[in-house]
mmCIF file of C-alpha atoms in Angstrom:
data_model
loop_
_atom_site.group_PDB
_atom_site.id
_atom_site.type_symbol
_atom_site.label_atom_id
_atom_site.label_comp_id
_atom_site.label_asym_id
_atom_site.label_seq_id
_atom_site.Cartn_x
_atom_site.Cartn_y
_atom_site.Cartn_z
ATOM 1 C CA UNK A 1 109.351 -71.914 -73.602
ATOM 2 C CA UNK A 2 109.042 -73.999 -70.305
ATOM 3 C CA UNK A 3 106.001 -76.579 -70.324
ATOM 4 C CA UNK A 4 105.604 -75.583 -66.848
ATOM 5 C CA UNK A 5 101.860 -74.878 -66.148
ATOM 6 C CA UNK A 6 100.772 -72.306 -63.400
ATOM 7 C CA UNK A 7 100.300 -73.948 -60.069
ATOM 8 C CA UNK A 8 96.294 -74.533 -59.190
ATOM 9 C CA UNK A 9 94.533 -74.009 -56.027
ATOM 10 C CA UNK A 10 93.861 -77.609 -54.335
ATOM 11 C CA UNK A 11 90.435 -75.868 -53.233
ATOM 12 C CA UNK A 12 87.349 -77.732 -55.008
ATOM 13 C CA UNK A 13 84.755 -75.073 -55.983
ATOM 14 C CA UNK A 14 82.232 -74.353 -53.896
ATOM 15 C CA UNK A 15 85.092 -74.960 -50.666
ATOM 16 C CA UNK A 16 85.009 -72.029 -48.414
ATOM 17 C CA UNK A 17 88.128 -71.450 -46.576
ATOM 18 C CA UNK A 18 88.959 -69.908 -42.699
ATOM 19 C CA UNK A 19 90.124 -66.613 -44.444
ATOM 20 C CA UNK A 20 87.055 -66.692 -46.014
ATOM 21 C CA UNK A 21 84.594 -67.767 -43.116
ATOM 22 C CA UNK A 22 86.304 -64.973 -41.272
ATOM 23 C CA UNK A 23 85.848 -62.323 -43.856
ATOM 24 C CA UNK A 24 82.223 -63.048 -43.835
ATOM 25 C CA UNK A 25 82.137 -62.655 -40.438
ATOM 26 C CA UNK A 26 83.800 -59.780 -40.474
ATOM 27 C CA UNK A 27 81.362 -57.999 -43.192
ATOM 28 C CA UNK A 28 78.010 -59.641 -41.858
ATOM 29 C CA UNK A 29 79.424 -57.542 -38.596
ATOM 30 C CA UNK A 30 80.199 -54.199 -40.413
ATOM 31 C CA UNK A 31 77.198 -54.500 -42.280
ATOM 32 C CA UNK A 32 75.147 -54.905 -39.205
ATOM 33 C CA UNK A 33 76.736 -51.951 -37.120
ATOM 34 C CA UNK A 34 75.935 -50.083 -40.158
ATOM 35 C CA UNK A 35 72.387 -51.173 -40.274
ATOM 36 C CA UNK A 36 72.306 -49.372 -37.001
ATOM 37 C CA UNK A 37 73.978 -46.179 -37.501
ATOM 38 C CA UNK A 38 71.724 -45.891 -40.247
ATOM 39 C CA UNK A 39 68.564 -47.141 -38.202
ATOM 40 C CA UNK A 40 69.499 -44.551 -35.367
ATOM 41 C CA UNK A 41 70.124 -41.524 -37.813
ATOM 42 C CA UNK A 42 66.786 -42.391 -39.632
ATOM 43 C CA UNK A 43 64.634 -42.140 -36.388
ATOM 44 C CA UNK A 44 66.500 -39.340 -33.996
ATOM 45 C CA UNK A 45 65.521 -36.352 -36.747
ATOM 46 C CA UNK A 46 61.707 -36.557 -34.044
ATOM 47 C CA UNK A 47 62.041 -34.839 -30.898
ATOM 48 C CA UNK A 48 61.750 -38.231 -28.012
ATOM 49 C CA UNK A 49 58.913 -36.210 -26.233
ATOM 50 C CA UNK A 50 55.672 -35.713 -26.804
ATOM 51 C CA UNK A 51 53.481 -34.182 -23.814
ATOM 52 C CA UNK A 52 53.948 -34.546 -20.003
ATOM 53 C CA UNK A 53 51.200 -35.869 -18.515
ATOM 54 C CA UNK A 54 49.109 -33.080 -16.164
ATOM 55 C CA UNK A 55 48.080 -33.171 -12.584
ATOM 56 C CA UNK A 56 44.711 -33.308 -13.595
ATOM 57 C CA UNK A 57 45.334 -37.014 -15.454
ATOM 58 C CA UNK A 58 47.181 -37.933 -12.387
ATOM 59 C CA UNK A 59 44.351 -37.232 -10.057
ATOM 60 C CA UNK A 60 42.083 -39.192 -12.081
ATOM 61 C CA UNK A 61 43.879 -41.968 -12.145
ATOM 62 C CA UNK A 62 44.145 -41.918 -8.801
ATOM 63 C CA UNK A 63 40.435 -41.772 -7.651
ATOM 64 C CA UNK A 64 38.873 -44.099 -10.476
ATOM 65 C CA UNK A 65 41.891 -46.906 -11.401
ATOM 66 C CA UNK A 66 40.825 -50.458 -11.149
ATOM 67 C CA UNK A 67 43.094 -52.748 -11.875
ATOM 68 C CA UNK A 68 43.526 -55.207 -15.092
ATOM 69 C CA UNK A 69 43.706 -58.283 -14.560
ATOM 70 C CA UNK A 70 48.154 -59.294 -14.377
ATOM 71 C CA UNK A 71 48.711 -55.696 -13.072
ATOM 72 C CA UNK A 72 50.558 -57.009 -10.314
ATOM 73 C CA UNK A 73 53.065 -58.736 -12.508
ATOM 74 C CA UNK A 74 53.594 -55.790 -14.670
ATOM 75 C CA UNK A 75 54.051 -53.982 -11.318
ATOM 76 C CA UNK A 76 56.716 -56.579 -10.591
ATOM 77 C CA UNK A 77 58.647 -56.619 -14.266
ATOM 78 C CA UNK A 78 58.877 -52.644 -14.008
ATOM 79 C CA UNK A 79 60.408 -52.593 -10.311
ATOM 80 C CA UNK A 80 63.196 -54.761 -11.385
ATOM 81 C CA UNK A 81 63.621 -53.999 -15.124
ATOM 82 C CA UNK A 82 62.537 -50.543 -15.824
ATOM 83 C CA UNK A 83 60.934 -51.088 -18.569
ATOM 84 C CA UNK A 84 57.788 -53.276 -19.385
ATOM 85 C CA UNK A 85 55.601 -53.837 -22.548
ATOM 86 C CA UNK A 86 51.699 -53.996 -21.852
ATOM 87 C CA UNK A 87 49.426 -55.623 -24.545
ATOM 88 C CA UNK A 88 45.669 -57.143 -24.193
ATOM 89 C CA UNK A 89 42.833 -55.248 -26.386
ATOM 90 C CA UNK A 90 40.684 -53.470 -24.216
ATOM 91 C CA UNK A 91 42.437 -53.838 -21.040
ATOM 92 C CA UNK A 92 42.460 -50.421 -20.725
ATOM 93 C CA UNK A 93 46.479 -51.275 -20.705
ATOM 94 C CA UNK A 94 47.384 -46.928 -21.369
ATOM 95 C CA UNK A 95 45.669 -45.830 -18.293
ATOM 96 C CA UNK A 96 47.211 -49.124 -16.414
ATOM 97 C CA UNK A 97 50.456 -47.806 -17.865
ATOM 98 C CA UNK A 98 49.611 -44.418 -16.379
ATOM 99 C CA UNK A 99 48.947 -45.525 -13.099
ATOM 100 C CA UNK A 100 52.010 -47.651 -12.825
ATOM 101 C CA UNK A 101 54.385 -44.451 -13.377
ATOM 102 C CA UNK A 102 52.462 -42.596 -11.126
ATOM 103 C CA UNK A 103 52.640 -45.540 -8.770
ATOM 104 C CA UNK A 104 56.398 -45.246 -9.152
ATOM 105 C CA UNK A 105 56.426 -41.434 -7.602
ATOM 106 C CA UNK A 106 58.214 -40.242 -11.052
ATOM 107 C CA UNK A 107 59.082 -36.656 -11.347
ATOM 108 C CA UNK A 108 57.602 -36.347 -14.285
ATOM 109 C CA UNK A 109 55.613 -38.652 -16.416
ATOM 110 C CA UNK A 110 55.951 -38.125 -20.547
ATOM 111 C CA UNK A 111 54.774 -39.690 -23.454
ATOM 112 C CA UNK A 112 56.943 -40.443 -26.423
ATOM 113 C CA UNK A 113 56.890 -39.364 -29.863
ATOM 114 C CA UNK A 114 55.406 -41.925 -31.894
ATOM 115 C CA UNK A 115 56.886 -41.161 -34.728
ATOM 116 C CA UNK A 116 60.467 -42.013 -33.118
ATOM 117 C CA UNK A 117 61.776 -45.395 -33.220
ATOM 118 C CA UNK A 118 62.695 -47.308 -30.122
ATOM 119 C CA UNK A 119 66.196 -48.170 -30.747
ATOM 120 C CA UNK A 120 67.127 -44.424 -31.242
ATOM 121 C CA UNK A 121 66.684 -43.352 -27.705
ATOM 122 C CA UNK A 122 70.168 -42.105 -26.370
ATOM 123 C CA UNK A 123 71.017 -41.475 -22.793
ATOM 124 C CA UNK A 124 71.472 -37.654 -23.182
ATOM 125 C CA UNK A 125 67.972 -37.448 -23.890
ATOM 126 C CA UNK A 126 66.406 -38.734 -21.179
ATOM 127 C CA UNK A 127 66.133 -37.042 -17.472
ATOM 128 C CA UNK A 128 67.000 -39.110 -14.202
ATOM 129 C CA UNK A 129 63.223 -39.667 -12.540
ATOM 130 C CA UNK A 130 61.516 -39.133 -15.335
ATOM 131 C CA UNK A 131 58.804 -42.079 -16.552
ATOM 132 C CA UNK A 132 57.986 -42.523 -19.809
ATOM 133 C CA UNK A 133 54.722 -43.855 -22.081
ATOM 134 C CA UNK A 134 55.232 -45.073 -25.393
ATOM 135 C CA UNK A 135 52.071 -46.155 -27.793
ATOM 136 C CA UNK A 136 53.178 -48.169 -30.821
ATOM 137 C CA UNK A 137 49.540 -49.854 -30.880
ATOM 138 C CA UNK A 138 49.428 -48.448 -34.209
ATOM 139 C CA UNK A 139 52.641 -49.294 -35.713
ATOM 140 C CA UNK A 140 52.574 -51.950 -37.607
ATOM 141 C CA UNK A 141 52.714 -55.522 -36.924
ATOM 142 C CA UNK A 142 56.003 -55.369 -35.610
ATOM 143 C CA UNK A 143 56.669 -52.110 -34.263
ATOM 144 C CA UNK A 144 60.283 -52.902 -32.773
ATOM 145 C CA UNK A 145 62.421 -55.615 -33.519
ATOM 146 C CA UNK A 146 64.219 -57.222 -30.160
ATOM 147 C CA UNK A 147 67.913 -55.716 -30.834
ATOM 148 C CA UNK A 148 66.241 -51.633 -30.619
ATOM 149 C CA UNK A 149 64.356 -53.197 -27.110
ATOM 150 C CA UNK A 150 67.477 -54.138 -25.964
ATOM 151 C CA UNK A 151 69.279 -51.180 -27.057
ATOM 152 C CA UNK A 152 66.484 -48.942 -25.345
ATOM 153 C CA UNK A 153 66.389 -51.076 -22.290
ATOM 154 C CA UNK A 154 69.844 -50.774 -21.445
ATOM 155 C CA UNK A 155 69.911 -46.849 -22.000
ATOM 156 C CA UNK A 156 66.968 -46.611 -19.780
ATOM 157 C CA UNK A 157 68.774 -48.795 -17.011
ATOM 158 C CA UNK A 158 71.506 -46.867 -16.865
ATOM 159 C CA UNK A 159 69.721 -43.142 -16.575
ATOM 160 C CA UNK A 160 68.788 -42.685 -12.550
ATOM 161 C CA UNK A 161 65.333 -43.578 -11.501
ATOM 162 C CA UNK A 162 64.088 -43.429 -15.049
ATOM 163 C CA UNK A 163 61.213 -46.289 -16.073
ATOM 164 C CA UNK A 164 59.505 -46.909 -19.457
ATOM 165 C CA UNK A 165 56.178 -48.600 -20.266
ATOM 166 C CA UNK A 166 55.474 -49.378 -23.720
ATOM 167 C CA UNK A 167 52.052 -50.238 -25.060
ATOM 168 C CA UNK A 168 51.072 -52.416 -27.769
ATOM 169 C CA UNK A 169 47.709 -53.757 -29.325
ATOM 170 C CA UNK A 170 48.499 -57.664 -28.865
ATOM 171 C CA UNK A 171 51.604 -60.523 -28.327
ATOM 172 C CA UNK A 172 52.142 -60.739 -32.141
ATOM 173 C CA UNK A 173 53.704 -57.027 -31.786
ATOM 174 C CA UNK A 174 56.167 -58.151 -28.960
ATOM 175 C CA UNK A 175 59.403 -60.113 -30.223
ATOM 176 C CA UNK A 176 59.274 -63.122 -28.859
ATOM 177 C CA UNK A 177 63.170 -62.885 -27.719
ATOM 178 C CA UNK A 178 62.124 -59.712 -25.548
ATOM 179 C CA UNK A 179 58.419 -61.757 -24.724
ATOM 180 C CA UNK A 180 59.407 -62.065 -21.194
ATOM 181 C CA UNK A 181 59.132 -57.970 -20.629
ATOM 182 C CA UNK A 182 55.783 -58.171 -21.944
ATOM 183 C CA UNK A 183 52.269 -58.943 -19.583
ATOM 184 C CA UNK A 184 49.092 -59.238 -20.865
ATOM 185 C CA UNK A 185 46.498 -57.485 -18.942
ATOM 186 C CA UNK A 186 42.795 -58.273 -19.250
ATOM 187 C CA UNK A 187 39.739 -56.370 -18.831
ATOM 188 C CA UNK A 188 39.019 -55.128 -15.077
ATOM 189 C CA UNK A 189 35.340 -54.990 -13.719
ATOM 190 C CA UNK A 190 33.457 -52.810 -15.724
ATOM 191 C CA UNK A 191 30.577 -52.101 -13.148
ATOM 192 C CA UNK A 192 34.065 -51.198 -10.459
ATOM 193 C CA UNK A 193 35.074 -48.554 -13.469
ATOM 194 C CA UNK A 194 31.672 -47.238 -13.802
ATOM 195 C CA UNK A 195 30.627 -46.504 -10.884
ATOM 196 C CA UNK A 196 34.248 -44.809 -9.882
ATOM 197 C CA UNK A 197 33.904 -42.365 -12.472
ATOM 198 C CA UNK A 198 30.112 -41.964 -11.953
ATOM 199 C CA UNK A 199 31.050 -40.782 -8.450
ATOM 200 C CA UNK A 200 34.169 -38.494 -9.953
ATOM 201 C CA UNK A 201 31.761 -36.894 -12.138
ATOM 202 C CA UNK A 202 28.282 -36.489 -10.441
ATOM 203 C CA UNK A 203 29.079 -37.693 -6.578
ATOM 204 C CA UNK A 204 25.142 -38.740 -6.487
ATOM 205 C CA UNK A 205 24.014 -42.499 -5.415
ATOM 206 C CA UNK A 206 21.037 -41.876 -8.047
ATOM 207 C CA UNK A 207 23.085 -42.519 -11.390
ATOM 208 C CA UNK A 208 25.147 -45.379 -9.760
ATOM 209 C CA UNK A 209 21.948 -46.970 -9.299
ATOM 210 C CA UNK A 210 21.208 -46.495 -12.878
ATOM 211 C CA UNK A 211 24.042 -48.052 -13.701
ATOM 212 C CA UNK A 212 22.942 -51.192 -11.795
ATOM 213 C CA UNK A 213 19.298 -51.035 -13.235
ATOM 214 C CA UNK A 214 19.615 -50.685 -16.457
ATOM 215 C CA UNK A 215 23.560 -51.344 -17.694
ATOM 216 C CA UNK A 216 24.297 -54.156 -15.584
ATOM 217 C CA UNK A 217 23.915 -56.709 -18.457
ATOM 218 C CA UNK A 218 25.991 -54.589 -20.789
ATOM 219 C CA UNK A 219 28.982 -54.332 -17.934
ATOM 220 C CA UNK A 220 29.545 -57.524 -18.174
ATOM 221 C CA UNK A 221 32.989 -59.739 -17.724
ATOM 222 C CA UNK A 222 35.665 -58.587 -20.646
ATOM 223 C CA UNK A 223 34.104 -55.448 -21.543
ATOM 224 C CA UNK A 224 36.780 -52.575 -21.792
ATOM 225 C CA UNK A 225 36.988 -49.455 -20.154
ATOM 226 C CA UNK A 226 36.022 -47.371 -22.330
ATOM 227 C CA UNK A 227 32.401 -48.843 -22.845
ATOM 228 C CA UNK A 228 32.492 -48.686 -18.423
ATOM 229 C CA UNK A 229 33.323 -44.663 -19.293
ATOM 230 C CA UNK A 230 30.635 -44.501 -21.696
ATOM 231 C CA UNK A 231 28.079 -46.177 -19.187
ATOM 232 C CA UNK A 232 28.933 -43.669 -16.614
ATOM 233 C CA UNK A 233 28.414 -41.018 -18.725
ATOM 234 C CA UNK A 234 24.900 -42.292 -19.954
ATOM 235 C CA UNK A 235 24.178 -42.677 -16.370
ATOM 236 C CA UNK A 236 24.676 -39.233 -15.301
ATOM 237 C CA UNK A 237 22.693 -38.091 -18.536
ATOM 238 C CA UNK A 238 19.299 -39.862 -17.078
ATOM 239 C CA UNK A 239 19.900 -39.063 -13.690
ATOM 240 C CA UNK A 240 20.151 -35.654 -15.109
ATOM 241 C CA UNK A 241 16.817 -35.879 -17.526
ATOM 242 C CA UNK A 242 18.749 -35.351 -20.423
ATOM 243 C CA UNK A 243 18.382 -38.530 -21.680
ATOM 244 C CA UNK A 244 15.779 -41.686 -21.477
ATOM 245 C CA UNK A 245 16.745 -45.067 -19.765
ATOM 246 C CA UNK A 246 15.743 -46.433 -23.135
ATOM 247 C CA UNK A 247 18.087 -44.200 -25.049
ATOM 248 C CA UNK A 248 20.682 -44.713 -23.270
ATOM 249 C CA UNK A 249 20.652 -48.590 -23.104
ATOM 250 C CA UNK A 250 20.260 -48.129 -27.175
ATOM 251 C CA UNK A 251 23.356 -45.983 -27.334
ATOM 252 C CA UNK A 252 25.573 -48.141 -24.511
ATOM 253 C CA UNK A 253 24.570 -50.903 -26.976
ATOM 254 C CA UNK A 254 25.736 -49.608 -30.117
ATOM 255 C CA UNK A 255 29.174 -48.698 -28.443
ATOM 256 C CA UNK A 256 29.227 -52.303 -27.152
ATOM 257 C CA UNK A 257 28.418 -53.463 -30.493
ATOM 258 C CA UNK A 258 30.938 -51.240 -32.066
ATOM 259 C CA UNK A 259 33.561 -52.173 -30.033
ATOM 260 C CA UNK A 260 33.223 -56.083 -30.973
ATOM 261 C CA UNK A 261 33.438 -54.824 -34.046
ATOM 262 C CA UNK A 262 36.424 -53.198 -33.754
ATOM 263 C CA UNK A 263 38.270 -56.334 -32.332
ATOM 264 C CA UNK A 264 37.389 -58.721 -35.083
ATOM 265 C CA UNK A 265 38.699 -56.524 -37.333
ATOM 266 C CA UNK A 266 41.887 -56.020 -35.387
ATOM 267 C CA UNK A 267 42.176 -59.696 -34.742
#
């Protein structure tokens, strides 16, 4: 019987050798591309669309938009990218969204499923001209991750004429390796919303001047659109006798009140 003993490896434990290193490599790789096949096939089941928008919106937008404030930067991102992300809590950031689709003379303007991720958007789905609003404000903390922005970006880029806005609640949604796509708007003058869709609604000098006399203090720097809406509508109601100035500087309170409300707890 020889004495010979079986030759040993000169590795020490715990060495990790090129053959190795490059079999990780190649794995970690598989294993993401499957990540993704699997990501895509979870999220395409949806149908992409949810509603086209309707003349009606369009024209609305049109007579009573006021600007946020970094609209012209989100203008700018969208004209060379296609695609821009819009955060900032009571910016009034969908209807900005709206208006800079329509802005874009789009065939069409859609919004997208929410219940579709945004890394499973293919090519074939989308039409050349076509804009597109997607909401993930309620999605979760992080309702993309940067790789499906990319993913989405680049099929958007390469489909004719086509744009995307994407809306979020805040920055802590946006990946920070995608953060340059995103602009945070800020509220727009609430007393310029107002009175817009005072004079959209009623057309009468008497409830703008209700507005000034009794909600000016209420429209006040950094209050949202939708309060500015709700003021309007109050408006028309005295001008109208329906309701009483005090009334209605109770109830514009109580929305203003709610809607501080509503931030702290989304904060």
């Amino acid at each position: 019987m020889s004495d010979e003993k079986p030759a040993q490896s000169e590795e020490q434990p715990g060495t990790v050798t090129t053959t190795n290193q490059a079999d990780s490599m190649t794995n970690s790789a598989q294993i993401g591309a499957v990540e993704t096949v699997n990501f895509l096939r979870e999220h395409e089941t949806e149908e992409l669309f949810g509603r086209q928008v309707n003349e009606a919106e369009l024209n609305r937008v049109r007579k009573t938009f006021v600007a946020p404030g970094d609209f012209d930067r989100a203008e700018v991102i969208l004209a060379d990218t296609k695609v821009v992300i819009l955060y900032g809590l009571g910016s009034g950031r969908m209807f900005a969204g709206l208006r800079l689709l329509e802005q874009q003379a789009c065939t069409r303007i859609v919004h997208l499923n929410r219940a579709r991720g945004l890394g499973s958007v293919k090519s074939t789905e989308l039409r050349a001209g076509d804009g597109y609003l997607w909401d993930f404000t309620d999605q979760g903390m992080r309702p993309f991750q940067a790789r499906e922005f990319e993913h989405t970006a680049q099929v958007v880029s390469g489909v004719r004429d086509c744009r995307l806005v994407i809306v979020v609640g805040d920055i802590g949604q946006v990946p920070r390796d995608v953060a340059a796509h995103g602009v945070g708007l800020t509220a727009p003058d609430a007393m310029v919303i107002a009175e817009a869709a005072v004079l959209e609604q009623d057309g009468t000098d008497a409830a703008v001047q209700v507005l000034h006399d009794e909600f000016a203090e209420k429209l006040s720097a950094g209050v949202s659109p939708g309060v500015a809406l709700q003021a309007a509508a109050l408006a028309i109601r005295v001008t109208n006798g329906e309701l009483s100035a005090e009334v209605a500087r109770q109830t514009l309170t109580e929305g203003v009140e709610k809607e501080v409300a509503e931030r702290i707890d989304g904060s």
